mmCIF file of C-alpha atoms in Angstrom:
data_model
loop_
_atom_site.group_PDB
_atom_site.id
_atom_site.type_symbol
_atom_site.label_atom_id
_atom_site.label_comp_id
_atom_site.label_asym_id
_atom_site.label_seq_id
_atom_site.Cartn_x
_atom_site.Cartn_y
_atom_site.Cartn_z
ATOM 1 C CA MET A 185 86.193 97.314 114.717
ATOM 2 C CA VAL A 186 85.702 93.575 115.164
ATOM 3 C CA GLN A 187 83.697 93.344 111.921
ATOM 4 C CA GLU A 188 86.315 95.312 110.022
ATOM 5 C CA GLN A 189 89.103 93.109 111.317
ATOM 6 C CA GLN A 190 87.041 90.089 110.279
ATOM 7 C CA GLN A 191 87.060 91.378 106.713
ATOM 8 C CA VAL A 192 90.866 91.368 106.810
ATOM 9 C CA SER A 193 90.878 87.855 108.264
ATOM 10 C CA ASP A 194 88.621 86.651 105.425
ATOM 11 C CA VAL A 195 91.186 87.895 102.879
ATOM 12 C CA LEU A 196 94.066 86.250 104.773
ATOM 13 C CA LEU A 197 92.262 82.904 104.962
ATOM 14 C CA LYS A 198 92.106 82.823 101.172
ATOM 15 C CA ASN A 199 95.830 83.391 100.617
ATOM 16 C CA PRO A 200 97.619 80.060 99.977
ATOM 17 C CA ASN A 201 100.980 81.496 101.198
ATOM 18 C CA ILE A 202 99.786 82.088 104.758
ATOM 19 C CA ASP A 203 100.239 79.335 107.320
ATOM 20 C CA SER A 204 98.530 81.058 110.264
ATOM 21 C CA PHE A 205 97.712 84.455 111.766
ATOM 22 C CA PHE A 206 96.762 86.044 115.060
ATOM 23 C CA SER A 207 94.299 88.949 115.202
ATOM 24 C CA ALA A 208 93.675 91.304 118.132
ATOM 25 C CA VAL A 209 91.427 94.398 118.352
ATOM 26 C CA GLY A 210 91.649 97.267 120.828
ATOM 27 C CA VAL A 211 94.174 98.652 123.269
ATOM 28 C CA SER A 212 97.230 96.442 123.756
ATOM 29 C CA GLY A 213 100.983 96.720 123.808
ATOM 30 C CA ARG A 214 101.158 98.136 120.268
ATOM 31 C CA ASN A 215 97.747 99.669 119.970
ATOM 32 C CA SER A 216 96.889 102.829 121.815
ATOM 33 C CA ALA A 217 93.256 103.110 120.641
ATOM 34 C CA VAL A 218 90.155 100.953 120.643
ATOM 35 C CA ASN A 219 89.599 101.550 116.938
ATOM 36 C CA GLN A 220 92.873 99.855 115.984
ATOM 37 C CA GLY A 221 93.844 96.245 115.493
ATOM 38 C CA THR A 222 96.936 94.150 114.924
ATOM 39 C CA ILE A 223 97.348 91.004 112.876
ATOM 40 C CA LEU A 224 100.556 88.944 112.992
ATOM 41 C CA ILE A 225 100.955 86.609 110.048
ATOM 42 C CA SER A 226 103.141 83.499 109.774
ATOM 43 C CA LEU A 227 103.924 82.435 106.212
ATOM 44 C CA LYS A 228 104.406 78.856 105.060
ATOM 45 C CA PRO A 229 107.977 77.630 104.701
ATOM 46 C CA ARG A 230 109.918 79.355 101.873
ATOM 47 C CA ASP A 231 109.868 76.326 99.629
ATOM 48 C CA GLN A 232 106.077 76.257 99.803
ATOM 49 C CA ARG A 233 105.285 79.896 98.977
ATOM 50 C CA ILE A 234 106.275 82.978 97.014
ATOM 51 C CA GLY A 235 108.566 85.603 98.540
ATOM 52 C CA ALA A 236 107.395 87.673 101.496
ATOM 53 C CA ASP A 237 107.436 90.947 99.514
ATOM 54 C CA ALA A 238 105.243 89.338 96.824
ATOM 55 C CA VAL A 239 102.810 88.169 99.506
ATOM 56 C CA ILE A 240 102.716 91.707 100.865
ATOM 57 C CA ASP A 241 101.943 93.042 97.382
ATOM 58 C CA GLN A 242 99.142 90.504 96.973
ATOM 59 C CA LEU A 243 97.619 91.390 100.347
ATOM 60 C CA ARG A 244 98.005 95.140 99.830
ATOM 61 C CA SER A 245 96.093 94.969 96.545
ATOM 62 C CA LYS A 246 93.234 93.040 98.142
ATOM 63 C CA LEU A 247 93.108 94.931 101.475
ATOM 64 C CA ASN A 248 93.250 98.441 99.954
ATOM 65 C CA HIS A 249 89.765 97.851 98.566
ATOM 66 C CA LEU A 250 88.132 97.241 101.941
ATOM 67 C CA VAL A 251 85.806 100.087 102.847
ATOM 68 C CA GLY A 252 86.326 101.878 106.157
ATOM 69 C CA LEU A 253 89.793 100.480 106.821
ATOM 70 C CA ARG A 254 93.376 101.694 106.461
ATOM 71 C CA VAL A 255 95.681 98.673 106.447
ATOM 72 C CA TYR A 256 99.407 98.958 106.821
ATOM 73 C CA ILE A 257 101.492 95.879 105.955
ATOM 74 C CA GLN A 258 105.159 95.443 106.676
ATOM 75 C CA ASN A 259 107.745 92.701 106.738
ATOM 76 C CA VAL A 260 109.034 93.173 110.267
ATOM 77 C CA PRO A 261 112.803 92.845 110.637
ATOM 78 C CA THR A 262 113.962 89.926 112.750
ATOM 79 C CA ILE A 263 115.776 92.293 115.102
ATOM 80 C CA THR A 264 114.834 95.903 115.703
ATOM 81 C CA ILE A 265 116.766 98.384 117.788
ATOM 82 C CA ASP A 266 114.739 101.543 117.823
ATOM 83 C CA GLY A 267 111.774 103.319 119.292
ATOM 84 C CA PRO A 268 108.080 102.411 119.373
ATOM 85 C CA ALA A 269 106.381 100.167 116.811
ATOM 86 C CA THR A 270 105.358 101.966 113.643
ATOM 87 C CA LYS A 271 102.983 101.334 110.765
ATOM 88 C CA SER A 272 105.848 100.923 108.296
ATOM 89 C CA GLN A 273 109.476 100.005 107.936
ATOM 90 C CA TYR A 274 110.656 103.603 108.152
ATOM 91 C CA GLN A 275 109.599 106.534 110.288
ATOM 92 C CA TYR A 276 110.374 110.208 110.418
ATOM 93 C CA THR A 277 109.898 112.311 113.554
ATOM 94 C CA MET A 278 109.075 115.999 113.290
ATOM 95 C CA GLN A 279 109.521 118.337 116.249
ATOM 96 C CA GLU A 280 108.666 122.016 116.538
ATOM 97 C CA LEU A 281 108.261 124.311 119.523
ATOM 98 C CA ASP A 282 105.470 126.230 117.837
ATOM 99 C CA GLN A 283 102.482 123.844 117.709
ATOM 100 C CA ASP A 284 100.757 125.836 114.906
ATOM 101 C CA VAL A 285 103.824 125.484 112.674
ATOM 102 C CA LEU A 286 103.923 121.728 113.300
ATOM 103 C CA PHE A 287 100.216 121.349 112.656
ATOM 104 C CA SER A 288 100.538 123.282 109.412
ATOM 105 C CA PHE A 289 103.705 121.602 108.060
ATOM 106 C CA ALA A 290 103.172 117.955 109.023
ATOM 107 C CA PRO A 291 100.224 117.269 106.663
ATOM 108 C CA LYS A 292 102.054 119.025 103.823
ATOM 109 C CA LEU A 293 105.118 116.827 104.262
ATOM 110 C CA LYS A 294 102.967 113.690 104.466
ATOM 111 C CA ASP A 295 101.128 114.601 101.257
ATOM 112 C CA LYS A 296 104.372 115.405 99.455
ATOM 113 C CA LEU A 297 106.011 112.091 100.471
ATOM 114 C CA ALA A 298 102.892 110.188 99.424
ATOM 115 C CA ARG A 299 103.251 111.532 95.893
ATOM 116 C CA LEU A 300 106.906 110.502 95.521
ATOM 117 C CA PRO A 301 107.712 107.241 93.701
ATOM 118 C CA GLY A 302 108.573 104.340 95.971
ATOM 119 C CA PHE A 303 106.593 105.538 98.989
ATOM 120 C CA ILE A 304 103.639 103.327 99.963
ATOM 121 C CA ASN A 305 101.116 103.784 102.725
ATOM 122 C CA VAL A 306 102.446 107.119 103.953
ATOM 123 C CA THR A 307 100.736 107.999 107.202
ATOM 124 C CA SER A 308 101.008 110.362 110.109
ATOM 125 C CA ASP A 309 100.182 109.796 113.772
ATOM 126 C CA LEU A 310 99.519 113.540 114.299
ATOM 127 C CA GLN A 311 95.918 113.863 115.358
ATOM 128 C CA ILE A 312 94.729 117.452 114.942
ATOM 129 C CA ALA A 313 90.982 116.933 114.380
ATOM 130 C CA GLN A 314 88.734 116.678 117.380
ATOM 131 C CA PRO A 315 85.724 114.369 117.346
#
């Protein structure tokens, strides 16, 4: 995972809008698995860069081409009052008493949302497959 995260760091170093960033790999406060990483980015002052959403679009177009990685970028709100950290600005929680129904329906909903206009980087934290 370290090499993969280094690929992301290489892209970030080339972006003139980024002032600095911090990169961590493995289990930590936000990560629950050793094959995940987190990067926190600080942008240059507003008068020295393009808008944050435009920077995200630039990074997303470059990072989506990296092989072996799924990168989720979000402009984190200044204040959040909610549950656990997510991979995006919005989250939807599905609950079902019958595990088989949940396992069947969750991927279908994810795929349908991913095809709708305006949805980017739709993901699910449901892990059905066993190694």
